[in-house]
């Protein structure tokens, strides 16, 4: 065949020694691409078997000479075979790769199967409980708080329906939309703007709640049901409410210091609301409800419920109308005299029942933020003061009870009295007075009562003060009551021995002093005061009935022509009582600054049905008890006597002998 012919020469036959080797054209299919490439890149010279080139003649070009005794084709095939094996070793056999992949898949499926068995078999109950907890929500079923009423059943504090409004912020869209039924759904911003005036909150505050990442937030607590219905009409998704009764006080500030108030959790935090909280509160219940994916409550999905037990009502001894009269009178006088505070008390001396316990300034227990926290307590039981001349009644009673003195016994009162390192004076300069014991009270003489106390003695005076309730709580049933200050006789200084008889150096609260005069009005038996109706208080005799009657006659001289409390007189009734004008102790300077003005009395004097106490702290316009406190007593006692239908006894006021000689 011609040399230039393109036909390929037949391949030489295999030698006997090459029967177990693959030639290039016998290679496996997956080896073909790379083998062909290598073959084409390095062509080999071929010649017919058995013929060798002539000596001295070599192939032209770059053709390499085959190794001796080894055909060139076989050497090329061997190289390709070794290269193929190296690639197989590097890449791995396809069968091995398939088997490894199947093992991996089988392992993963085994893991899934094991986890499935664990979830559905071993941990199914626990996981089910966890899922139920995630879907469940516990609602508090608030117990209805008991009502507080006055002695005639008029409500002073009660609970009304209210709602705690909640929402799932994640269900409120960021942009306005529309439900499948065509209901418009507001965006978070639109909802905040519409809700703010309904809830009484700032728009930014509501928006912050609606953009919370939590699934449940309260938008408002104790919202009026009518306002909640307005909120429902806005179409806000998942908006709902739980019942939570709201405490209201229908008479506003009336008796607020006695009633007290409740906190955000519905617990009493002051006054009767606090002291009677266990009775009023009842017991809250609970209900577990299931929440759907859209935040809605699934009805009847759970039967886990504990019913709330409502609280019981509490009836007070207060009379709504007498309380109103006392509060209006003391508020007006505090304003008129520019006093820091004032207290007015009306009490039944035979039972200890308080018909009025008014303080000023007051506060609205339903809106504590409106008046600050200054008036949240009850100064009638918590504020102590030096009683001043109202304390002279105890010194005089001790003289009648434990010495031979009588109401007409003479007491010579000089213009001044030097005892230890102090010189004592009366409130008005005078020469020597010749007074009776009754006259000492009528003129409210400090020097005179000091001279009387010397006859009584320090230890007996201390015991009389204890018997009348000094240094101990009355047990009225109101929180924050102070016991006052009554030092032991051995702790009295030389001058204190002479200030205590006229009410300086000891301290009481207003209710303690009202209780002292209650004992005089009740023929010498002191019945502890109470504000809770139905409480039976056992009385204690502190002086004899005869001493008490003598004291009432002597105290009538205080409101008589020669007394210091003529403004306490009530037309048609006999009135007995005592004024008090005491210096106020100022802890800031450790000195006396300002005055405590008071009057405490009873009517009718010959058969007392009511006792009233009036105290003004720090009045700026006038400070004598007969000038600023006695008029309030007149107004309050006049109203109370008429309201209680107490008829005048018809007896004439006896002549009280003030001067032992003229």
XYZ file of C-alpha atoms in Angstrom:
662
model
C 0.000 0.000 0.000
C 1.346 3.402 -0.831
C 2.994 5.353 1.975
C 0.728 8.339 1.574
C -2.432 6.277 1.891
C -4.593 7.347 4.936
C -5.737 3.827 5.679
C -4.517 2.592 8.979
C -2.194 -0.392 9.105
C -3.585 -3.478 10.871
C -2.446 -3.888 14.453
C 0.188 -6.483 15.038
C -0.744 -9.734 16.651
C -0.276 -10.194 20.350
C 2.687 -12.110 21.450
C 2.321 -15.111 23.653
C 3.696 -13.150 26.584
C 1.052 -10.459 26.420
C -2.139 -12.481 26.666
C -2.983 -11.081 30.165
C -2.498 -7.452 29.290
C -4.988 -5.008 27.788
C -4.026 -3.123 24.750
C -5.110 0.451 24.329
C -8.100 -0.476 22.222
C -9.174 -2.999 24.842
C -9.435 -0.506 27.759
C -12.609 0.080 29.826
C -15.089 2.696 28.682
C -14.489 5.040 31.636
C -10.802 5.088 30.811
C -11.307 6.094 27.207
C -11.278 9.871 27.392
C -8.059 10.283 29.359
C -6.302 7.349 27.602
C -7.189 8.712 24.196
C -5.900 12.096 25.151
C -2.589 10.756 26.294
C -2.277 8.630 23.167
C -2.965 11.521 20.863
C -0.544 13.773 22.677
C 2.312 11.309 22.318
C 1.999 9.248 19.125
C 4.151 6.182 18.861
C 5.945 4.908 15.747
C 4.691 1.498 14.646
C 6.080 -1.016 12.309
C 5.273 -4.578 11.288
C 6.227 -7.228 13.707
C 9.433 -9.116 13.095
C 11.132 -6.459 11.147
C 13.773 -4.281 12.548
C 15.163 -1.237 10.932
C 18.434 -1.532 9.191
C 21.557 -0.810 11.139
C 22.409 2.755 11.217
C 18.902 3.751 10.223
C 16.635 5.354 12.840
C 13.161 6.723 12.665
C 12.992 10.299 11.519
C 11.823 13.072 13.785
C 11.536 12.711 17.524
C 10.331 9.142 17.578
C 11.825 7.220 20.451
C 13.350 3.860 19.966
C 11.362 1.078 21.585
C 12.994 -0.782 24.414
C 14.874 -3.862 23.317
C 12.823 -7.004 23.315
C 9.557 -5.124 24.135
C 7.126 -3.929 21.547
C 6.336 -0.197 21.571
C 2.582 -0.846 21.596
C 2.808 -2.964 24.706
C 4.923 -0.378 26.475
C 2.355 2.346 25.670
C -0.515 0.177 26.845
C 1.273 -0.528 30.107
C 1.822 3.098 30.781
C -1.835 3.858 30.173
C -2.872 0.977 32.405
C -0.690 2.163 35.242
C -2.015 5.697 34.826
C -5.568 4.402 34.848
C -4.952 2.444 38.018
C -3.476 5.481 39.692
C -6.567 7.478 38.781
C -8.816 4.725 40.067
C -6.892 4.613 43.312
C -7.237 8.365 43.631
C -10.903 8.652 42.616
C -12.130 5.355 43.957
C -14.173 2.723 42.309
C -17.743 3.742 41.319
C -19.089 0.692 43.047
C -17.321 1.608 46.219
C -18.643 5.165 45.975
C -22.189 3.945 45.493
C -21.890 1.564 48.419
C -20.509 4.315 50.675
C -23.333 6.659 49.666
C -25.920 4.007 50.430
C -24.369 3.469 53.864
C -24.573 7.197 54.626
C -28.209 7.350 53.524
C -29.023 4.288 55.598
C -27.348 5.841 58.651
C -29.328 9.080 58.278
C -32.579 7.181 57.855
C -31.755 5.186 60.959
C -31.292 8.403 62.920
C -34.652 9.726 61.695
C -36.329 6.461 62.579
C -34.825 6.463 66.068
C -35.907 10.051 66.679
C -39.384 9.219 65.441
C -39.615 6.298 67.839
C -38.446 8.551 70.669
C -40.975 11.281 69.891
C -43.963 9.022 69.301
C -43.151 6.341 71.786
C -40.775 7.085 74.608
C -41.248 10.875 75.073
C -44.716 11.233 73.619
C -46.441 12.014 76.915
C -43.846 14.541 78.068
C -43.775 16.315 74.719
C -47.542 16.379 74.637
C -47.567 18.078 78.027
C -45.002 20.621 76.858
C -47.068 21.401 73.790
C -50.181 21.757 75.918
C -48.383 24.197 78.203
C -47.352 26.298 75.237
C -50.955 26.465 74.072
C -52.398 27.031 77.552
C -52.793 30.259 79.488
C -53.855 30.614 83.115
C -56.357 33.394 83.741
C -56.893 34.743 87.237
C -60.543 34.843 88.255
C -60.564 37.814 90.573
C -62.773 37.528 93.619
C -65.231 40.352 94.082
C -64.077 42.443 97.018
C -66.565 42.996 99.806
C -68.383 46.297 100.232
C -67.623 48.702 103.067
C -70.740 50.423 104.384
C -71.595 52.928 107.075
C -73.676 52.029 110.123
C -76.895 52.246 108.071
C -75.697 50.210 105.094
C -74.793 53.123 102.838
C -71.864 52.046 100.618
C -68.587 53.820 101.263
C -66.428 51.527 99.124
C -67.525 48.897 96.615
C -66.354 47.007 93.545
C -67.743 47.384 90.017
C -67.140 45.455 86.794
C -63.962 46.282 84.913
C -61.745 44.641 82.288
C -58.050 43.890 81.927
C -57.536 44.363 78.165
C -54.903 42.239 76.402
C -53.636 41.544 72.880
C -51.147 39.372 70.994
C -48.871 42.002 69.374
C -47.516 39.499 66.844
C -51.005 39.187 65.317
C -51.462 42.917 64.790
C -50.174 43.679 61.269
C -47.586 46.318 60.540
C -49.699 47.496 57.591
C -53.479 47.791 57.351
C -55.262 44.855 55.786
C -58.548 43.106 55.323
C -59.922 39.772 56.503
C -61.634 37.275 54.245
C -65.045 38.519 55.382
C -64.162 42.077 54.417
C -63.409 43.327 57.940
C -60.834 46.082 57.970
C -57.773 45.376 60.126
C -55.820 48.416 61.350
C -52.054 48.558 61.409
C -50.088 48.849 64.642
C -49.775 52.607 64.194
C -53.476 53.044 63.442
C -54.452 50.828 66.376
C -52.231 52.784 68.773
C -53.711 56.092 67.646
C -57.286 54.842 68.048
C -56.704 53.069 71.374
C -54.803 55.859 73.144
C -57.822 58.074 74.021
C -59.926 55.047 74.960
C -57.298 53.653 77.316
C -56.292 57.068 78.623
C -52.656 56.569 77.621
C -50.175 58.272 75.339
C -50.087 57.032 71.742
C -46.371 56.209 71.967
C -46.964 54.070 75.046
C -49.673 52.046 73.310
C -47.537 51.701 70.178
C -44.644 50.317 72.221
C -46.964 47.649 73.612
C -48.269 46.742 70.157
C -44.744 46.358 68.754
C -43.611 44.061 71.547
C -42.184 40.682 70.545
C -44.137 38.952 73.291
C -47.224 36.921 72.453
C -49.311 38.389 75.261
C -49.378 41.898 76.755
C -51.897 43.852 78.811
C -52.906 47.143 77.236
C -54.899 48.387 80.232
C -55.970 47.280 83.682
C -59.456 47.672 85.126
C -60.873 49.444 82.091
C -64.490 50.514 82.144
C -66.645 47.947 80.257
C -68.096 50.664 78.018
C -64.616 51.749 76.943
C -63.687 48.131 76.289
C -66.648 47.830 73.924
C -65.337 50.880 72.071
C -61.944 49.201 71.759
C -63.550 46.031 70.394
C -65.112 47.965 67.530
C -61.668 48.887 66.184
C -61.202 45.388 64.744
C -57.796 44.744 66.307
C -56.900 41.031 66.001
C -56.685 39.013 69.268
C -57.912 41.949 71.369
C -59.604 40.482 74.446
C -60.263 41.091 78.123
C -60.356 39.351 81.480
C -62.747 40.477 84.222
C -61.065 42.356 87.077
C -63.423 44.297 89.384
C -62.461 47.890 90.115
C -62.663 49.514 93.539
C -64.692 52.714 93.637
C -65.571 55.166 96.387
C -68.930 56.772 95.582
C -68.447 59.659 98.021
C -65.015 60.691 96.776
C -62.791 61.904 99.608
C -65.374 61.269 102.315
C -63.767 59.241 105.144
C -60.845 58.426 102.840
C -58.287 58.340 105.655
C -60.449 55.810 107.499
C -61.436 53.713 104.493
C -57.920 53.552 103.043
C -57.294 52.343 99.503
C -56.257 49.304 97.477
C -53.214 48.735 95.296
C -52.914 47.577 91.696
C -53.173 43.922 92.763
C -56.413 44.565 94.643
C -54.906 44.345 98.142
C -55.758 46.849 100.834
C -52.933 49.279 101.526
C -54.409 51.637 104.071
C -57.221 52.165 106.549
C -60.006 49.606 106.832
C -59.111 48.248 103.394
C -55.829 47.094 104.936
C -56.883 46.090 108.454
C -59.887 44.101 107.164
C -58.251 42.840 103.968
C -58.665 39.129 104.777
C -62.390 39.600 105.263
C -62.899 41.870 102.260
C -60.628 40.165 99.728
C -62.133 36.691 99.485
C -60.101 34.214 97.425
C -59.168 34.497 93.766
C -59.854 31.593 91.427
C -58.164 30.509 88.216
C -59.031 29.114 84.794
C -56.703 27.440 82.309
C -57.691 28.208 78.696
C -56.232 27.022 75.395
C -55.037 29.565 72.866
C -55.379 28.924 69.128
C -52.756 29.672 66.491
C -54.361 33.039 65.820
C -54.321 33.976 69.490
C -58.020 33.359 70.086
C -59.311 31.610 73.184
C -60.689 28.147 72.416
C -63.879 27.746 74.460
C -64.379 24.603 76.517
C -60.888 23.396 75.602
C -59.970 22.909 79.269
C -61.929 22.109 82.400
C -59.194 23.193 84.822
C -61.034 25.856 86.808
C -61.251 26.986 90.415
C -64.114 29.318 91.190
C -63.406 32.595 92.968
C -64.809 33.063 96.465
C -66.191 36.594 96.933
C -65.177 38.652 99.952
C -67.474 39.554 102.799
C -68.899 42.977 103.516
C -67.627 45.098 106.397
C -69.925 47.501 108.214
C -68.438 50.499 109.970
C -69.725 52.499 112.906
C -69.411 55.721 110.894
C -72.527 57.693 110.094
C -72.349 58.915 106.512
C -74.043 62.230 107.235
C -72.209 63.059 110.472
C -68.975 62.163 108.720
C -69.864 64.555 105.910
C -70.621 67.393 108.356
C -67.382 66.829 110.288
C -65.275 66.654 107.158
C -66.716 69.810 105.632
C -66.255 71.722 108.889
C -62.629 70.703 109.440
C -61.696 71.276 105.788
C -63.134 74.781 105.918
C -61.296 75.642 109.157
C -57.967 74.271 107.920
C -58.301 76.506 104.898
C -59.428 79.519 106.945
C -56.641 79.304 109.535
C -54.026 78.081 107.034
C -53.335 75.119 109.294
C -51.153 72.235 108.185
C -53.817 69.652 109.024
C -56.936 69.099 111.052
C -58.948 66.309 112.681
C -62.571 66.078 113.800
C -63.883 63.072 115.751
C -67.393 62.228 116.956
C -67.813 59.265 119.333
C -70.502 57.509 121.334
C -68.913 57.360 124.811
C -71.028 54.469 126.036
C -70.145 52.078 123.183
C -66.886 53.537 121.910
C -68.353 53.650 118.395
C -66.908 56.344 116.162
C -69.614 58.196 114.236
C -67.137 60.431 112.412
C -63.379 60.356 111.886
C -62.564 63.212 109.536
C -59.165 64.589 108.550
C -57.947 67.374 106.292
C -56.378 67.667 103.829
C -57.857 64.542 102.317
C -57.316 62.457 99.204
C -59.332 60.546 96.655
C -58.748 56.816 97.286
C -59.751 56.054 93.698
C -57.135 58.448 92.283
C -54.062 58.481 94.494
C -52.025 60.404 91.932
C -54.251 63.459 92.112
C -53.253 64.677 95.566
C -49.820 63.231 96.196
C -48.941 61.002 99.127
C -48.897 63.599 101.912
C -52.433 62.874 103.125
C -52.597 59.111 102.572
C -52.300 58.222 106.254
C -54.749 58.843 109.069
C -53.433 61.626 111.325
C -56.211 60.968 113.838
C -54.355 57.823 114.943
C -50.838 58.189 113.549
C -49.879 61.811 114.311
C -48.901 62.474 117.911
C -48.846 65.864 119.573
C -48.463 67.361 123.014
C -52.086 67.796 124.164
C -51.595 70.941 126.194
C -54.416 72.093 128.439
C -56.825 69.337 127.427
C -54.559 67.136 129.565
C -55.460 69.149 132.699
C -58.648 67.139 133.054
C -56.589 64.071 134.069
C -54.652 66.019 136.707
C -57.882 67.466 138.109
C -59.616 64.067 138.106
C -56.659 62.524 139.949
C -56.936 65.288 142.562
C -60.647 64.581 143.099
C -60.094 60.814 143.134
C -56.936 60.544 145.245
C -56.845 63.673 147.443
C -59.317 65.547 149.597
C -59.754 68.303 147.023
C -63.240 69.221 145.804
C -64.395 71.331 142.855
C -64.688 74.377 145.146
C -61.323 73.854 146.887
C -59.201 76.993 146.794
C -56.018 77.210 144.759
C -53.929 80.353 145.187
C -52.289 81.065 141.846
C -49.379 83.540 141.774
C -48.356 85.415 138.653
C -45.334 83.144 138.233
C -44.013 79.922 139.708
C -40.360 78.981 140.051
C -39.603 75.285 140.087
C -36.095 73.908 139.648
C -34.405 76.007 136.980
C -37.582 77.193 135.248
C -40.113 79.912 135.890
C -43.666 79.109 134.777
C -46.302 81.622 133.649
C -49.880 81.497 132.449
C -50.843 82.533 128.938
C -51.910 85.970 130.193
C -50.057 88.052 132.777
C -51.888 88.389 136.097
C -51.407 89.029 139.754
C -52.299 86.489 142.375
C -55.528 84.670 141.560
C -57.653 82.995 144.180
C -59.330 80.274 142.155
C -61.281 77.143 142.915
C -60.268 73.838 141.353
C -63.109 74.438 138.885
C -61.699 77.911 138.279
C -58.257 76.473 137.485
C -59.862 74.550 134.604
C -62.086 77.459 133.549
C -59.122 79.841 133.346
C -56.830 77.083 132.046
C -54.103 78.096 134.477
C -50.798 76.255 134.067
C -49.527 77.476 137.412
C -52.765 76.458 139.123
C -52.716 72.896 137.759
C -49.028 72.542 138.729
C -49.910 73.396 142.298
C -52.740 70.836 142.179
C -50.360 68.180 140.814
C -48.058 68.672 143.796
C -50.912 67.437 145.975
C -51.458 64.434 143.712
C -47.808 63.360 143.485
C -45.767 62.268 140.498
C -46.357 58.511 140.757
C -50.116 58.856 141.112
C -50.237 61.310 138.222
C -48.360 58.819 136.042
C -50.765 56.024 137.013
C -53.777 58.188 136.212
C -52.337 58.979 132.786
C -51.899 55.235 132.166
C -55.448 54.501 133.332
C -56.830 57.032 130.858
C -54.934 55.340 128.012
C -51.710 57.317 127.613
C -48.726 55.403 126.264
C -50.858 52.620 124.749
C -52.820 52.085 121.564
C -56.589 52.354 121.640
C -57.058 49.243 119.480
C -59.427 51.053 117.133
C -58.606 48.663 114.298
C -56.821 51.092 111.998
C -53.245 50.619 110.772
C -50.445 52.938 111.754
C -51.789 53.841 115.184
C -49.214 55.378 117.499
C -49.090 54.684 121.221
C -47.834 58.182 121.979
C -45.138 59.017 124.509
C -45.431 58.662 128.279
C -42.068 58.575 130.080
C -41.659 56.639 133.313
C -41.718 58.833 136.473
C -38.093 58.039 137.243
C -37.174 59.453 133.840
C -38.910 62.774 134.409
C -36.619 65.762 134.696
C -37.191 68.365 137.375
C -38.994 70.705 135.002
C -40.812 67.884 133.174
C -42.503 67.042 136.456
C -44.219 70.433 136.132
C -44.925 70.462 132.394
C -46.684 67.076 132.198
C -49.661 68.213 134.366
C -50.595 70.814 131.730
C -49.840 68.586 128.741
C -46.242 69.296 127.708
C -43.634 66.526 127.799
C -46.135 63.798 126.909
C -47.769 63.087 123.552
C -50.942 61.431 122.333
C -52.929 61.049 119.153
C -56.306 62.718 118.695
C -58.263 59.516 119.256
C -56.528 58.844 122.583
C -57.580 62.246 123.888
C -61.152 61.753 122.659
C -61.170 58.472 124.593
C -60.108 60.312 127.786
C -63.165 62.559 127.592
C -65.267 59.558 126.656
C -64.452 58.084 130.070
C -65.558 61.302 131.815
C -68.777 61.281 129.756
C -69.415 57.585 130.545
C -69.340 58.025 134.330
C -65.692 57.070 134.690
C -65.637 53.959 132.446
C -63.349 54.144 129.430
C -64.619 52.064 126.505
C -61.952 51.633 123.803
C -62.991 53.315 120.552
C -63.880 51.224 117.523
C -64.684 51.835 113.885
C -65.912 48.295 113.073
C -69.605 47.688 113.761
C -70.505 44.735 115.933
C -67.309 44.687 117.962
C -68.035 44.445 121.655
C -65.457 46.368 123.666
C -65.123 45.823 127.380
C -64.832 49.041 129.344
C -62.487 49.788 132.225
C -63.245 52.052 135.149
C -60.616 54.734 135.584
C -62.361 57.025 138.092
C -65.492 56.744 140.180
C -68.875 57.774 138.862
C -68.951 60.612 141.398
C -65.610 61.974 140.218
C -66.751 61.803 136.595
C -69.933 63.754 137.365
C -67.975 66.382 139.273
C -65.579 66.709 136.345
C -68.438 67.275 133.905
C -69.825 70.085 136.061
C -66.372 71.655 136.336
C -65.879 71.425 132.559
C -69.141 73.286 131.996
C -67.387 76.273 133.501
C -64.938 76.237 130.557
C -67.776 76.961 128.124
C -69.472 79.388 130.524
C -69.203 83.117 130.953
C -65.795 83.038 132.631
C -64.358 80.198 130.530
C -62.052 80.050 127.512
C -64.448 78.200 125.173
C -67.596 80.272 124.977
C -67.684 79.638 121.207
C -68.355 75.966 121.913
C -71.763 76.711 123.440
C -74.790 75.179 121.694
C -78.172 76.768 122.159
C -80.534 74.567 124.137
C -77.828 72.123 125.282
C -75.435 72.024 128.161
C -71.877 71.608 126.912
C -68.796 70.556 128.877
C -65.285 70.539 127.485
C -61.750 71.862 127.549
C -59.562 73.930 125.277
C -55.952 73.152 124.465
C -53.208 75.414 123.148
C -49.881 73.618 123.137
C -46.525 74.463 121.662
C -45.506 72.105 118.879
C -42.239 70.233 119.115
C -40.139 70.694 115.992
C -37.706 67.766 115.510
C -35.701 69.717 112.931
C -34.522 72.311 115.403
C -35.108 70.425 118.655
C -37.267 73.293 119.838
C -40.884 74.409 120.040
C -42.275 76.116 116.962
C -45.928 76.822 116.215
C -49.016 75.559 118.053
C -51.470 72.705 118.325
C -54.964 74.086 118.924
C -57.731 71.814 120.173
C -61.067 71.499 121.899
C -62.718 68.340 123.175
C -66.126 68.245 124.794
C -69.418 66.445 125.324
C -73.165 67.114 125.190
C -75.552 67.173 126.865
C -73.239 67.713 129.832
C -75.634 66.248 132.404
C -76.237 63.078 130.333
C -73.650 62.932 127.545
C -74.645 61.117 124.388
C -71.783 62.291 122.180
C -68.147 63.339 122.530
C -66.366 65.418 119.881
C -62.691 66.270 119.463
C -61.222 68.939 117.154
C -57.473 69.387 116.552
C -55.701 71.888 114.284
C -51.974 71.536 113.671
C -49.947 74.674 113.007
C -52.695 77.256 112.360
C -51.342 80.571 111.061
C -54.404 82.731 111.676
C -55.092 82.433 115.374
C -53.854 79.655 117.610
C -55.906 79.574 120.834
C -58.064 76.472 121.079
C -61.079 78.490 122.171
C -60.771 80.675 119.075
C -59.987 78.240 116.241
C -61.074 74.769 117.456
C -64.156 75.506 119.581
C -66.191 76.895 116.629
C -65.659 73.672 114.673
C -66.827 71.687 117.696
C -69.949 73.839 117.833
C -70.835 73.176 114.185
C -70.127 69.454 114.230
C -71.756 68.715 117.593
C -74.856 70.770 116.718
C -75.383 68.746 113.543
C -74.704 65.413 115.257
C -77.142 66.093 118.110
C -79.909 66.956 115.679
C -79.107 64.036 113.387
C -79.150 61.594 116.309
C -82.315 63.253 117.578
C -80.826 63.958 120.974
C -83.254 66.177 122.820
C -82.110 68.852 125.246
C -82.362 67.677 128.842
C -84.163 70.845 129.827
C -81.974 71.396 132.855
C -80.263 74.681 133.489
C -76.527 75.057 133.473
C -75.364 75.161 137.092
C -73.418 78.106 138.351
C -69.775 77.211 138.452
C -67.777 78.851 141.211
C -64.564 80.042 139.551
C -63.196 82.388 142.221
C -62.740 81.294 145.779
C -62.984 84.936 146.908
C -63.622 88.263 145.176
